[in-house]
Amino acid sequence: SQTIHQWPATLVQPVGSPLSLECTVEGTSNPNLYWYRQAAGRGLQLLFYSVGIGQISSEVPQNLSASRPQDRQFILSSKKLLLSDSGFYLCAWKRGGESYEQYFGPGTRLTVT
Amino acid sequence: GQNIDQPTEMTATEGAIVQINCTYQTSGFNGLFWYQQHAGEAPTFLSYNVLDGLEEKGRFSSFLSRSKGYSYLLLKELQMKDSASYLCAAQDSNYQLIWGAGTKLIIKP
């Protein structure tokens, strides 16, 4: 069966500090991978998605970036965090192709102080 | 533009039935998803509709009308554990999900 991991679970970082969140998927190959952010009481905002190694599509221009160095690894980064970067970050995967559901990791709650 | 509308909050009684509505406007359409999200947790998949009609899964059912751009999630025999947010998401022509803000469902004993 497939499993998706995210870490860390919670993170408190000062403004201006760097960020690295990691997501890995087990039990499948060549998945589509997604990074979302969810503000408190709000819906999901798609940040980045990837259909293969080294292929990243950005949905929202901001101070975040994403990389996919391996087939089942997806990394979200920032060089300098802003207060507005606080939120619940969710990684998700789905089988490559058309209409398949997305499965979410447990999420990282980031607070920028 | 692309848009998903669903009520912000609903309240229902344990043991009752509740219907959560969702209307969508997308560039192309490749199906409608419903997810459940408990507070502080990740969303979990509930249902997928791509054809008109009702899909039943135990206590949960989901309905789609493509001509009306409308879907609903029906929850029967409500239990306290059904207290959660329910997210509606429409898949556009590029197979990307457009998400609603979610409906917070409060179940009272």
CSV table of C-alpha atoms in Angstrom, one decimal:
chain,number,residue,atom,x,y,z
A,1,SER,CA,0.0,0.0,0.0
A,2,GLN,CA,1.0,3.6,-0.5
A,3,THR,CA,2.2,5.9,2.3
A,4,ILE,CA,3.0,9.6,2.3
A,5,HIS,CA,5.3,11.1,4.9
A,6,GLN,CA,5.9,14.8,5.8
A,7,TRP,CA,8.2,16.3,8.3
A,8,PRO,CA,8.4,18.1,10.5
A,9,ALA,CA,4.9,18.1,12.0
A,10,THR,CA,5.2,21.5,13.5
A,11,LEU,CA,7.8,24.3,13.0
A,12,VAL,CA,8.2,27.7,14.6
A,13,GLN,CA,10.6,29.9,12.6
A,14,PRO,CA,11.6,33.6,12.9
A,15,VAL,CA,11.0,36.0,10.0
A,16,GLY,CA,13.9,36.0,7.5
A,17,SER,CA,15.0,32.5,8.3
A,18,PRO,CA,15.2,29.7,5.7
A,19,LEU,CA,12.7,26.9,5.3
A,20,SER,CA,12.9,23.3,4.1
A,21,LEU,CA,9.9,20.9,4.3
A,22,GLU,CA,10.2,17.4,3.0
A,23,CYS,CA,7.7,15.0,1.6
A,24,THR,CA,8.2,11.4,0.5
A,25,VAL,CA,5.9,8.8,-0.9
A,26,GLU,CA,6.3,5.0,-0.6
A,27,GLY,CA,4.6,2.2,-2.5
A,28,THR,CA,4.1,3.8,-5.9
A,29,SER,CA,6.2,5.1,-8.8
A,30,ASN,CA,6.1,8.3,-10.9
A,31,PRO,CA,3.3,9.9,-8.8
A,32,ASN,CA,2.1,13.4,-9.4
A,33,LEU,CA,3.1,15.5,-6.3
A,34,TYR,CA,1.6,18.6,-4.9
A,35,TRP,CA,2.3,21.3,-2.3
A,36,TYR,CA,-0.7,23.1,-0.8
A,37,ARG,CA,-1.0,25.8,1.9
A,38,GLN,CA,-4.1,26.2,4.1
A,39,ALA,CA,-4.6,29.3,6.1
A,40,ALA,CA,-6.7,28.9,9.3
A,41,GLY,CA,-10.4,28.3,8.4
A,42,ARG,CA,-9.7,28.5,4.7
A,43,GLY,CA,-9.6,26.2,1.7
A,44,LEU,CA,-6.5,24.8,0.0
A,45,GLN,CA,-4.2,26.9,-2.1
A,46,LEU,CA,-2.1,25.0,-4.6
A,47,LEU,CA,1.5,26.2,-4.5
A,48,PHE,CA,3.4,23.8,-6.7
A,49,TYR,CA,2.9,20.5,-8.5
A,50,SER,CA,5.2,18.1,-10.3
A,51,VAL,CA,4.5,15.4,-12.8
A,52,GLY,CA,8.1,14.0,-12.8
A,53,ILE,CA,11.7,14.4,-11.6
A,54,GLY,CA,12.9,18.0,-12.1
A,55,GLN,CA,9.5,19.1,-13.4
A,56,ILE,CA,7.9,21.8,-11.2
A,57,SER,CA,4.9,24.0,-12.0
A,58,SER,CA,4.3,27.1,-9.8
A,59,GLU,CA,0.8,28.2,-9.3
A,60,VAL,CA,1.4,31.2,-7.0
A,61,PRO,CA,4.4,33.6,-7.4
A,62,GLN,CA,5.9,34.2,-4.0
A,63,ASN,CA,9.1,33.6,-2.0
A,64,LEU,CA,8.7,29.8,-1.9
A,65,SER,CA,10.3,27.3,-4.3
A,66,ALA,CA,9.9,23.5,-4.8
A,67,SER,CA,12.2,20.8,-6.0
A,68,ARG,CA,11.8,17.1,-6.9
A,69,PRO,CA,15.3,15.6,-6.7
A,70,GLN,CA,14.0,12.0,-6.7
A,71,ASP,CA,10.9,10.3,-8.1
A,72,ARG,CA,9.1,10.1,-4.7
A,73,GLN,CA,10.6,13.1,-2.9
A,74,PHE,CA,9.2,16.6,-3.0
A,75,ILE,CA,10.8,19.5,-1.1
A,76,LEU,CA,9.4,23.0,-0.4
A,77,SER,CA,11.9,25.7,0.4
A,78,SER,CA,12.3,29.4,1.2
A,79,LYS,CA,15.4,31.5,1.6
A,80,LYS,CA,13.7,34.1,3.8
A,81,LEU,CA,10.4,33.5,5.5
A,82,LEU,CA,7.7,36.2,5.8
A,83,LEU,CA,5.0,36.4,8.4
A,84,SER,CA,2.4,35.7,5.7
A,85,ASP,CA,4.1,32.3,5.1
A,86,SER,CA,2.5,30.9,8.3
A,87,GLY,CA,0.0,28.2,7.7
A,88,PHE,CA,-0.7,24.5,7.4
A,89,TYR,CA,1.4,23.0,4.5
A,90,LEU,CA,0.1,19.8,2.9
A,91,CYS,CA,1.9,17.5,0.5
A,92,ALA,CA,-0.3,15.3,-1.7
A,93,TRP,CA,0.2,12.6,-4.3
A,94,LYS,CA,-1.9,11.0,-6.9
A,95,ARG,CA,-1.4,8.4,-9.6
A,96,GLY,CA,-0.1,10.0,-12.8
A,97,GLY,CA,-2.8,10.4,-15.4
A,98,GLU,CA,-6.3,11.7,-15.3
A,99,SER,CA,-9.1,11.4,-12.8
A,100,TYR,CA,-7.6,9.9,-9.6
A,101,GLU,CA,-8.0,11.2,-6.1
A,102,GLN,CA,-5.2,12.9,-4.3
A,103,TYR,CA,-3.9,11.5,-1.0
A,104,PHE,CA,-2.5,13.9,1.6
A,105,GLY,CA,0.3,13.7,4.0
A,106,PRO,CA,-0.2,14.6,7.7
A,107,GLY,CA,0.9,18.2,7.1
A,108,THR,CA,3.3,20.7,8.7
A,109,ARG,CA,2.0,23.5,10.8
A,110,LEU,CA,4.4,26.5,10.3
A,111,THR,CA,4.3,29.5,12.5
A,112,VAL,CA,6.5,32.4,11.4
A,113,THR,CA,7.2,34.8,14.3
B,1,GLY,CA,-12.8,32.6,-13.8
B,2,GLN,CA,-12.9,29.4,-11.8
B,3,ASN,CA,-14.9,29.4,-8.6
B,4,ILE,CA,-16.3,27.0,-6.1
B,5,ASP,CA,-19.0,28.0,-3.6
B,6,GLN,CA,-20.2,26.1,-0.5
B,7,PRO,CA,-21.7,27.2,2.8
B,8,THR,CA,-19.2,28.3,5.4
B,9,GLU,CA,-20.9,26.4,8.3
B,10,MET,CA,-23.8,24.1,9.0
B,11,THR,CA,-25.2,22.7,12.2
B,12,ALA,CA,-27.1,19.4,12.5
B,13,THR,CA,-28.3,17.0,15.2
B,14,GLU,CA,-26.8,13.5,15.9
B,15,GLY,CA,-28.8,10.9,14.1
B,16,ALA,CA,-30.2,13.3,11.5
B,17,ILE,CA,-29.5,13.9,7.8
B,18,VAL,CA,-27.6,16.8,6.4
B,19,GLN,CA,-27.0,17.9,2.8
B,20,ILE,CA,-23.9,20.1,2.0
B,21,ASN,CA,-24.2,21.9,-1.3
B,22,CYS,CA,-21.5,23.0,-3.7
B,23,THR,CA,-21.7,24.9,-6.9
B,24,TYR,CA,-18.8,25.2,-9.3
B,25,GLN,CA,-17.5,27.1,-12.4
B,26,THR,CA,-14.4,25.8,-14.0
B,27,SER,CA,-12.6,25.9,-17.3
B,28,GLY,CA,-13.6,22.5,-18.5
B,29,PHE,CA,-14.8,19.8,-16.1
B,30,ASN,CA,-13.4,16.4,-15.3
B,31,GLY,CA,-15.2,15.4,-12.1
B,32,LEU,CA,-16.1,16.6,-8.6
B,33,PHE,CA,-14.4,15.4,-5.4
B,34,TRP,CA,-15.5,15.6,-1.8
B,35,TYR,CA,-13.0,15.4,1.1
B,36,GLN,CA,-13.4,15.3,4.9
B,37,GLN,CA,-11.0,17.3,7.1
B,38,HIS,CA,-11.0,17.0,10.9
B,39,ALA,CA,-9.6,20.0,12.7
B,40,GLY,CA,-5.8,20.0,12.6
B,41,GLU,CA,-5.6,17.0,10.3
B,42,ALA,CA,-5.1,16.4,6.6
B,43,PRO,CA,-8.1,16.0,4.2
B,44,THR,CA,-9.2,12.5,3.4
B,45,PHE,CA,-10.9,11.4,0.2
B,46,LEU,CA,-14.7,10.7,0.4
B,47,SER,CA,-16.1,10.5,-3.1
B,48,TYR,CA,-15.7,11.3,-6.8
B,49,ASN,CA,-18.5,12.0,-9.3
B,50,VAL,CA,-18.0,12.5,-13.0
B,51,LEU,CA,-21.4,11.4,-14.4
B,52,ASP,CA,-24.7,12.9,-13.4
B,53,GLY,CA,-26.5,11.1,-10.6
B,54,LEU,CA,-26.1,9.8,-7.1
B,55,GLU,CA,-23.2,7.7,-5.8
B,56,GLU,CA,-23.8,6.0,-2.5
B,57,LYS,CA,-21.1,4.8,0.0
B,58,GLY,CA,-22.6,3.7,3.2
B,59,ARG,CA,-23.8,6.6,5.2
B,60,PHE,CA,-22.4,9.1,2.7
B,61,SER,CA,-23.8,9.9,-0.8
B,62,SER,CA,-22.7,12.4,-3.4
B,63,PHE,CA,-24.8,13.8,-6.2
B,64,LEU,CA,-23.7,15.6,-9.4
B,65,SER,CA,-25.6,17.7,-12.0
B,66,ARG,CA,-23.1,18.7,-14.7
B,67,SER,CA,-25.7,20.9,-16.5
B,68,LYS,CA,-26.3,22.9,-13.3
B,69,GLY,CA,-22.7,23.0,-12.1
B,70,TYR,CA,-24.0,21.6,-8.8
B,71,SER,CA,-23.1,18.8,-6.4
B,72,TYR,CA,-24.1,17.9,-2.9
B,73,LEU,CA,-22.8,15.6,-0.2
B,74,LEU,CA,-25.5,13.8,1.9
B,75,LEU,CA,-24.6,12.5,5.3
B,76,LYS,CA,-27.2,10.1,7.0
B,77,GLU,CA,-27.4,8.9,10.6
B,78,LEU,CA,-25.1,11.6,11.7
B,79,GLN,CA,-22.5,10.7,14.4
B,80,MET,CA,-20.5,13.0,16.6
B,81,LYS,CA,-17.4,11.9,14.7
B,82,ASP,CA,-18.8,13.5,11.5
B,83,SER,CA,-18.0,16.9,13.0
B,84,ALA,CA,-15.4,18.2,10.5
B,85,SER,CA,-15.0,20.4,7.5
B,86,TYR,CA,-16.1,19.1,4.1
B,87,LEU,CA,-14.2,20.3,1.1
B,88,CYS,CA,-15.6,20.3,-2.4
B,89,ALA,CA,-13.1,20.3,-5.3
B,90,ALA,CA,-13.8,20.4,-9.1
B,91,GLN,CA,-11.2,19.1,-11.6
B,92,ASP,CA,-10.7,21.4,-14.5
B,93,SER,CA,-9.7,20.6,-18.1
B,94,ASN,CA,-6.0,20.3,-17.1
B,95,TYR,CA,-6.9,17.8,-14.3
B,96,GLN,CA,-6.1,20.4,-11.6
B,97,LEU,CA,-8.3,20.6,-8.6
B,98,ILE,CA,-10.1,23.9,-7.8
B,99,TRP,CA,-10.9,23.9,-4.1
B,100,GLY,CA,-13.8,25.4,-2.2
B,101,ALA,CA,-13.2,27.0,1.2
B,102,GLY,CA,-14.9,24.1,3.0
B,103,THR,CA,-18.1,23.7,5.0
B,104,LYS,CA,-17.6,23.3,8.7
B,105,LEU,CA,-20.2,20.8,10.0
B,106,ILE,CA,-21.1,21.0,13.7
B,107,ILE,CA,-23.0,18.0,15.1
B,108,LYS,CA,-25.0,18.6,18.3
B,109,PRO,CA,-26.2,15.8,20.6
